Coordinates of C-alpha atoms and ligand atoms in Angstrom, one line a residue:
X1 CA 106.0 88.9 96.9
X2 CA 109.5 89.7 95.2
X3 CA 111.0 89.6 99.1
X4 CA 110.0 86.2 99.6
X5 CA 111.5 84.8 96.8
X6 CA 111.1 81.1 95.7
X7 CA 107.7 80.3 96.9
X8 CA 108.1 76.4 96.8
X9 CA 110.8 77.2 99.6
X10 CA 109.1 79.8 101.7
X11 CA 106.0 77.3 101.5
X12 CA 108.5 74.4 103.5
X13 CA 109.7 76.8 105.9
X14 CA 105.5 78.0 106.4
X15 CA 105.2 73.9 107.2
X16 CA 108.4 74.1 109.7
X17 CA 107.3 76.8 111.0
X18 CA 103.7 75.7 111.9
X19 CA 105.0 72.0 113.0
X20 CA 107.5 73.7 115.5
X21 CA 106.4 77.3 116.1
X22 CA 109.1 77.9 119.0
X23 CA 112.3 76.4 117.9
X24 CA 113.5 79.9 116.8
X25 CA 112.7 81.4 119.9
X26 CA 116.4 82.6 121.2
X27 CA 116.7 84.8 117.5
X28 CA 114.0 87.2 119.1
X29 CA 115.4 87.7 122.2
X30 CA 116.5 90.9 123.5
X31 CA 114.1 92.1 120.0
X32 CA 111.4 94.9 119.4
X33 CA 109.0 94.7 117.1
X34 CA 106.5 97.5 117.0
X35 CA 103.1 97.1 115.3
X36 CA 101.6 100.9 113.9
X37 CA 98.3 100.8 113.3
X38 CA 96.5 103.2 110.9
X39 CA 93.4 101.6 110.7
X40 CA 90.9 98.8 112.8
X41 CA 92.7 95.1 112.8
X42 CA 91.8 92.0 114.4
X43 CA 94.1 89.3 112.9
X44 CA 97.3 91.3 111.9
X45 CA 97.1 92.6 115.4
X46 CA 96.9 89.7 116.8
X47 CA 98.4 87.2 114.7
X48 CA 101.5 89.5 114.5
X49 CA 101.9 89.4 118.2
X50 CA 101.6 86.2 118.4
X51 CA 104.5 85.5 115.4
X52 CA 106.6 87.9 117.4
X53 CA 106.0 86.3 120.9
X54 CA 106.8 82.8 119.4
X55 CA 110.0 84.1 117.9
X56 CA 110.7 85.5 121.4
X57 CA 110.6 88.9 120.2
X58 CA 109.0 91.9 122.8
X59 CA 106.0 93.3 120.3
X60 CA 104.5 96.9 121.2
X61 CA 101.3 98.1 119.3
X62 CA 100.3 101.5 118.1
X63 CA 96.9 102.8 117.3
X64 CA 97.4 106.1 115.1
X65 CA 94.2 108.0 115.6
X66 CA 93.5 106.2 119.1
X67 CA 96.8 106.7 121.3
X68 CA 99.3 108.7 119.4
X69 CA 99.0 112.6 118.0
X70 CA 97.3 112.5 115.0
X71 CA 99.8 111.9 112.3
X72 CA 100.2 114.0 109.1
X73 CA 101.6 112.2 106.1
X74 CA 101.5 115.0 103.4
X75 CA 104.5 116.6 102.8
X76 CA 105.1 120.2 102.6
X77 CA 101.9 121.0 103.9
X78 CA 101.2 124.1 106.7
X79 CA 99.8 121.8 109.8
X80 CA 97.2 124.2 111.0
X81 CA 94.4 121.7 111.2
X82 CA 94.1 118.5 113.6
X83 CA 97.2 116.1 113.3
X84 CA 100.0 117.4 115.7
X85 CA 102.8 115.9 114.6
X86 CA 104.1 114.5 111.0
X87 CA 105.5 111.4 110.0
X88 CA 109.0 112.5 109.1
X89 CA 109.7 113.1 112.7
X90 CA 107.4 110.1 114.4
X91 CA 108.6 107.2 111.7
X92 CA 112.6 107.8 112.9
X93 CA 111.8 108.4 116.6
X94 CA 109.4 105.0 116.2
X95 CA 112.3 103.2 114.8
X96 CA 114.5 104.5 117.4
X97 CA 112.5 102.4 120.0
X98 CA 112.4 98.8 117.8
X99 CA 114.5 96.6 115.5
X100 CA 111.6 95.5 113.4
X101 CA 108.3 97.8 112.0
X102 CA 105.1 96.7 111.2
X103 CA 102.7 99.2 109.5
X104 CA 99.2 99.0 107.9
X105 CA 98.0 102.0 106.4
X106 CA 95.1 101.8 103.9
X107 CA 94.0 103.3 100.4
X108 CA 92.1 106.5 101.6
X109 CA 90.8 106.8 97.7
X110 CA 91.8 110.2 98.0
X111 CA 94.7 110.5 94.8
X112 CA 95.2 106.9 93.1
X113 CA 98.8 107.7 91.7
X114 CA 99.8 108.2 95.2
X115 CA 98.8 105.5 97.0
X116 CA 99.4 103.2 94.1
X117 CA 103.2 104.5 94.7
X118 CA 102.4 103.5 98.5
X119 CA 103.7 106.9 99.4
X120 CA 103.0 106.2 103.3
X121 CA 105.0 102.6 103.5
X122 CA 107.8 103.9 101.5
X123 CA 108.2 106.8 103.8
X124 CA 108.5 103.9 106.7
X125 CA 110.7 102.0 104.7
X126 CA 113.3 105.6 103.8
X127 CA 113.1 107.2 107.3
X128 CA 113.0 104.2 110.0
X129 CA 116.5 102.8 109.5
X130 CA 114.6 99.2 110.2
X131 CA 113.4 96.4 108.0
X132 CA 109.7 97.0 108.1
X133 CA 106.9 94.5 107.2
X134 CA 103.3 95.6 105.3
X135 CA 100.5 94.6 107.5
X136 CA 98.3 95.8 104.6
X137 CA 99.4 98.9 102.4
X138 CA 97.5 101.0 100.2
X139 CA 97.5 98.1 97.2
X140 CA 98.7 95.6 98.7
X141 CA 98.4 92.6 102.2
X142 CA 101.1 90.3 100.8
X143 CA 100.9 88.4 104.8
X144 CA 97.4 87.8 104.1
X145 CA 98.1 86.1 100.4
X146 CA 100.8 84.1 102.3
X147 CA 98.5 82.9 104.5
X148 CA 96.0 81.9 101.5
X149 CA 98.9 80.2 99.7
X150 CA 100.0 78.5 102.6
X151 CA 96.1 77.5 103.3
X152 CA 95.6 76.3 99.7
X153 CA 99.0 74.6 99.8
X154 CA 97.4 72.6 102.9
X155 CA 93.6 71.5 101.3
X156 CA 94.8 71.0 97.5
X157 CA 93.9 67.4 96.7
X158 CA 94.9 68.3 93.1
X159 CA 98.8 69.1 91.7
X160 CA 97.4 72.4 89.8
X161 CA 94.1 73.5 91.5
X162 CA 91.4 76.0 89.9
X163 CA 91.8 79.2 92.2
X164 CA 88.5 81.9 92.1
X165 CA 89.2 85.4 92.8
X166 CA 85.4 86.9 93.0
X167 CA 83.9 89.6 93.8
X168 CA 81.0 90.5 95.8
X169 CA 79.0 93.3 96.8
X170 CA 79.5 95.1 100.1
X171 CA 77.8 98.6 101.2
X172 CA 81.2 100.4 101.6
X173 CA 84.4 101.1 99.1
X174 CA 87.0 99.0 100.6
X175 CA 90.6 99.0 99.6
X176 CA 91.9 96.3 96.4
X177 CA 95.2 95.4 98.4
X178 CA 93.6 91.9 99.1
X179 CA 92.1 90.9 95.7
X180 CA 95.6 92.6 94.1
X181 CA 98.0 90.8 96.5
X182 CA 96.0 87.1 96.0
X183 CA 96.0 87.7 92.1
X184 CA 99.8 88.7 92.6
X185 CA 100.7 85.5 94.4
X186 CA 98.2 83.1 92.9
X187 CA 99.8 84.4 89.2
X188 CA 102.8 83.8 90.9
X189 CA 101.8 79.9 92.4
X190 CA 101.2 76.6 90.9
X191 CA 97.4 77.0 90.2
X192 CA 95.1 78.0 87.8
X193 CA 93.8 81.2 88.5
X194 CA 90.8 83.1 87.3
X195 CA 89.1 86.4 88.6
X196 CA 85.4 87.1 88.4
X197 CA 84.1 90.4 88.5
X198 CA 81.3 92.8 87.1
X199 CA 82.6 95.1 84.4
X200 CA 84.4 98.1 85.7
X201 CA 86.1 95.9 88.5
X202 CA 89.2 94.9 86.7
X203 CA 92.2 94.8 88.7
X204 CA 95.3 97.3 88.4
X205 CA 97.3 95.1 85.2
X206 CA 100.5 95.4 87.4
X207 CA 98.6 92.9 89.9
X208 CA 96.1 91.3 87.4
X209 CA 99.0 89.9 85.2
X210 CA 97.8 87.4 82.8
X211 CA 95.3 86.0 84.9
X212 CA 92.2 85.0 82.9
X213 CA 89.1 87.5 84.0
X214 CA 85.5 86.5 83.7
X215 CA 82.6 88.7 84.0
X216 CA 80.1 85.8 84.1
X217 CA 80.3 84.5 87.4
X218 CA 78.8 81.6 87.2
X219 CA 80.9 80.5 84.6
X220 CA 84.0 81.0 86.3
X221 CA 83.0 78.8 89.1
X222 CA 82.8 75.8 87.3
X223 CA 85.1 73.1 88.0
X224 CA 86.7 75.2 90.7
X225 CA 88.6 73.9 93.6
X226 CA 89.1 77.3 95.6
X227 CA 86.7 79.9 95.8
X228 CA 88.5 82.9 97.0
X229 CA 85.4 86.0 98.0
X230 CA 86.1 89.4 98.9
X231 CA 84.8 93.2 97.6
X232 CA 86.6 95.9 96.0
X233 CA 85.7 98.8 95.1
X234 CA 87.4 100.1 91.2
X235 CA 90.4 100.9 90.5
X236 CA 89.4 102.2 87.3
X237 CA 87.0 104.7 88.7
X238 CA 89.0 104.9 91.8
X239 CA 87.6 104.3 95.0
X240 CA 84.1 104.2 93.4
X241 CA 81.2 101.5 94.2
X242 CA 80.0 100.6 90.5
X243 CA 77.6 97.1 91.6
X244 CA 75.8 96.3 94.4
X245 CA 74.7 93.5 92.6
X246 CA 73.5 90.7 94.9
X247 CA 73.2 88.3 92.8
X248 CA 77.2 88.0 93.1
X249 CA 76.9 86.9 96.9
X250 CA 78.0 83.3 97.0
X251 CA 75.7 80.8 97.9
X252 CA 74.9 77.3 97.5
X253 CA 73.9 78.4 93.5
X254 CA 77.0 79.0 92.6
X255 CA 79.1 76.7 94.4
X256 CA 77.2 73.6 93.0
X257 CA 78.5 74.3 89.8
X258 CA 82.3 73.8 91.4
X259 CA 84.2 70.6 92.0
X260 CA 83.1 70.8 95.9
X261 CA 85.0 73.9 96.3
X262 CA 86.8 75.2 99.3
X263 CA 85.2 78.6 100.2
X264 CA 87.6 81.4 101.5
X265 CA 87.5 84.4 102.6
X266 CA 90.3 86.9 104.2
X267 CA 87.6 87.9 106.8
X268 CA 86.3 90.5 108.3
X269 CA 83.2 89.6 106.4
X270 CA 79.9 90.9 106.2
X271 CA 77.3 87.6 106.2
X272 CA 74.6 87.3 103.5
X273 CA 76.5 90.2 101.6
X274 CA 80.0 88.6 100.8
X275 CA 78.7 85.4 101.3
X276 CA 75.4 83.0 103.0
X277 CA 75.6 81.8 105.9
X278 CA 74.7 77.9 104.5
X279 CA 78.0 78.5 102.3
X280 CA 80.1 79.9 104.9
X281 CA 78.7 77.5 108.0
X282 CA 79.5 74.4 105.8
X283 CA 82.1 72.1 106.2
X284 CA 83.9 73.6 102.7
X285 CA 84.6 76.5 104.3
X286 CA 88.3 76.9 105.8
X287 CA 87.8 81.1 107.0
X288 CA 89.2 79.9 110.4
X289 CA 92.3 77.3 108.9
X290 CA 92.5 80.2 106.6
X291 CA 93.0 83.2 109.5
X292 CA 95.0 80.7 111.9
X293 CA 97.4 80.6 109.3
X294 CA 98.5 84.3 109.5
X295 CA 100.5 83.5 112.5
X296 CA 102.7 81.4 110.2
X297 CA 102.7 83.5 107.6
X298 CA 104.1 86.3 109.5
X299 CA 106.6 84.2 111.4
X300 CA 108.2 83.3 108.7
X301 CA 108.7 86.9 107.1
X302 CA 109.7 88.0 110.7
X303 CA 112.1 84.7 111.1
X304 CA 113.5 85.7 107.8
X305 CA 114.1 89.4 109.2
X306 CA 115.9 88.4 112.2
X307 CA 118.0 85.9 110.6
X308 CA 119.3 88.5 108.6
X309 CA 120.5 90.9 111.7
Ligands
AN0_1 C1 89.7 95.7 104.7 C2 90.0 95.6 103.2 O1 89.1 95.2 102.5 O2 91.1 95.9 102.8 C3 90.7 94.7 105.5 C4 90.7 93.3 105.0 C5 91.8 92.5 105.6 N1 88.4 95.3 105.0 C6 87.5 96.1 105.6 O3 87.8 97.3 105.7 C7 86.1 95.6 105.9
CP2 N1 92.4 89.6 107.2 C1 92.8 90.7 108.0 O1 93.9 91.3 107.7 O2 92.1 91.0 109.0 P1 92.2 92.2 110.0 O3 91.8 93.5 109.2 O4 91.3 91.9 111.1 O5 93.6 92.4 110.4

């Protein structure tokens, strides 16, 4: 959020960007951008492609764990088990092939002050020699809260509207980058911005901020404009599942009780968990708006990049 600096700005050039998507196609030319995959994707994959392709830029895609050796990222460790080669080698021979890196690499839960340091994307960022953008790190997707800022900037009928970070329950631990990089740019935007989650669920207060949090749900949701879903699993029990509370699953219930919210939703998402399918099927909710505007959002962080070559 810090590299894209005045977000009024970068929220013209998202609207330039989207009116005109292949004006800027001549500073990708003769340009590499490869796309390392640590973990499944569907729209960074292909919304970064896309971005790239627009911007005239040749983008080549790596699935770690599919078609590569097995990558180790510990250092100093004896590599007698499965992963054949380590990072310090394949992250400069990587950037030896590309001008631009992409990477998403995911909180494993395994050791919280390391990937709170974001030990993997900082190796990326030391070793490649190449500008390199976060297609979701271990805390944080910061393309995917461009992509909601951009989308709120789009449906806000109000100059400062409510924003609703909640959470809901999901059967697996899944990483907080999402919730920490929306509470990060939300803090950061014109809006008023509260997060609703059981006890336990706080965000890290680097991300949190001074956001206001509110363990009654319901409450939070009142007067709201935006309601934002998504899961996490704890950050202060790290990695841990504390509520499977379904009572926290949006529906109809709860979105009564808003000003005729927006829903949204970063997506992948689990149906009748996250979210009911009446609230998610209804014309308040902008999930597909909301994905088609990762393109955008990583055009302009990848026009930004090549303008500065
Ligand atoms: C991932 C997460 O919660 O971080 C990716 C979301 C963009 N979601 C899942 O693993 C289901
Ligand atoms: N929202 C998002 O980043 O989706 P993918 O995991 O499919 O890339």
């Amino acid at each position: 959020m810090q590299d894209i600096g005045n977000l009024a700005e970068a929220l013209a050039e998202a609207r330039q960007v989207k009116r005109t998507p292949f004006a800027w196609k001549h500073l990708g030319r003769d340009k590499t951008i490869i796309l390392v995959f640590f973990n499944s994707s569907l729209r960074t994959r292909l919304s970064s492609q896309k971005a790239a392709l627009n911007l005239g830029m040749n983008p080549i895609v790596l699935n770690v764990n599919g078609d590569s050796w097995k990558l180790e990222t510990e250092l100093g460790v004896i590599m007698d088990g499965d992963k054949s080669e380590h990072l310090r080698e394949a992250i400069p021979v990587i950037g030896s092939y590309c001008d631009i890196i992409g990477v998403r690499s995911f909180a494993k839960f395994e050791d919280r002050d390391a990937e709170y340091a974001e030990t993997i994307i900082n190796q990326f960022i030391e070793y490649s020699g190449r500008p390199v953008i976060s297609l979701e790190s271990a805390t944080v997707h910061p393309c995917q809260a461009f992509a909601d800022l951009i989308t709120i900037d789009e449906y806000k009928t109000k100059a400062r509207p409510k924003v609703v970070l909640t959470w809901a329950p999901h059967p697996r631990a899944l990483p907080q980058a999402v919730p920490n990089s929306f509470a990060e740019w939300m803090n950061a935007a014109d809006v008023d911005f509260v997060i609703a989650c059981p006890p336990g669920y706080e965000l890290a207060p680097q991300f949190a901020g001074n956001a206001m949090v509110e363990h009654d749900q319901m409450k939070a949701f009142e007067g709201a404009d935006f309601i934002y879903a998504k899961n996490w699993s704890s950050y202060s029990e790290y990695g841990k599942i504390l509520s499977t509370d379904m009572s926290w699953t949006v529906g109809a219930r709860q979105m009564a009780v808003t000003d005729n919210a927006f829903f949204m939703h970063c997506l992948p998402v689990r149906r009748n968990m996250i979210v009911t399918d009446e609230v998610i099927d209804s014309p308040r909710s902008i999930v597909i708006p909301e994905a088609a505007n990762r393109v955008v959002s990583a055009q302009v962080v990848m026009k930004r990049m090549l303008e500065s070559m």
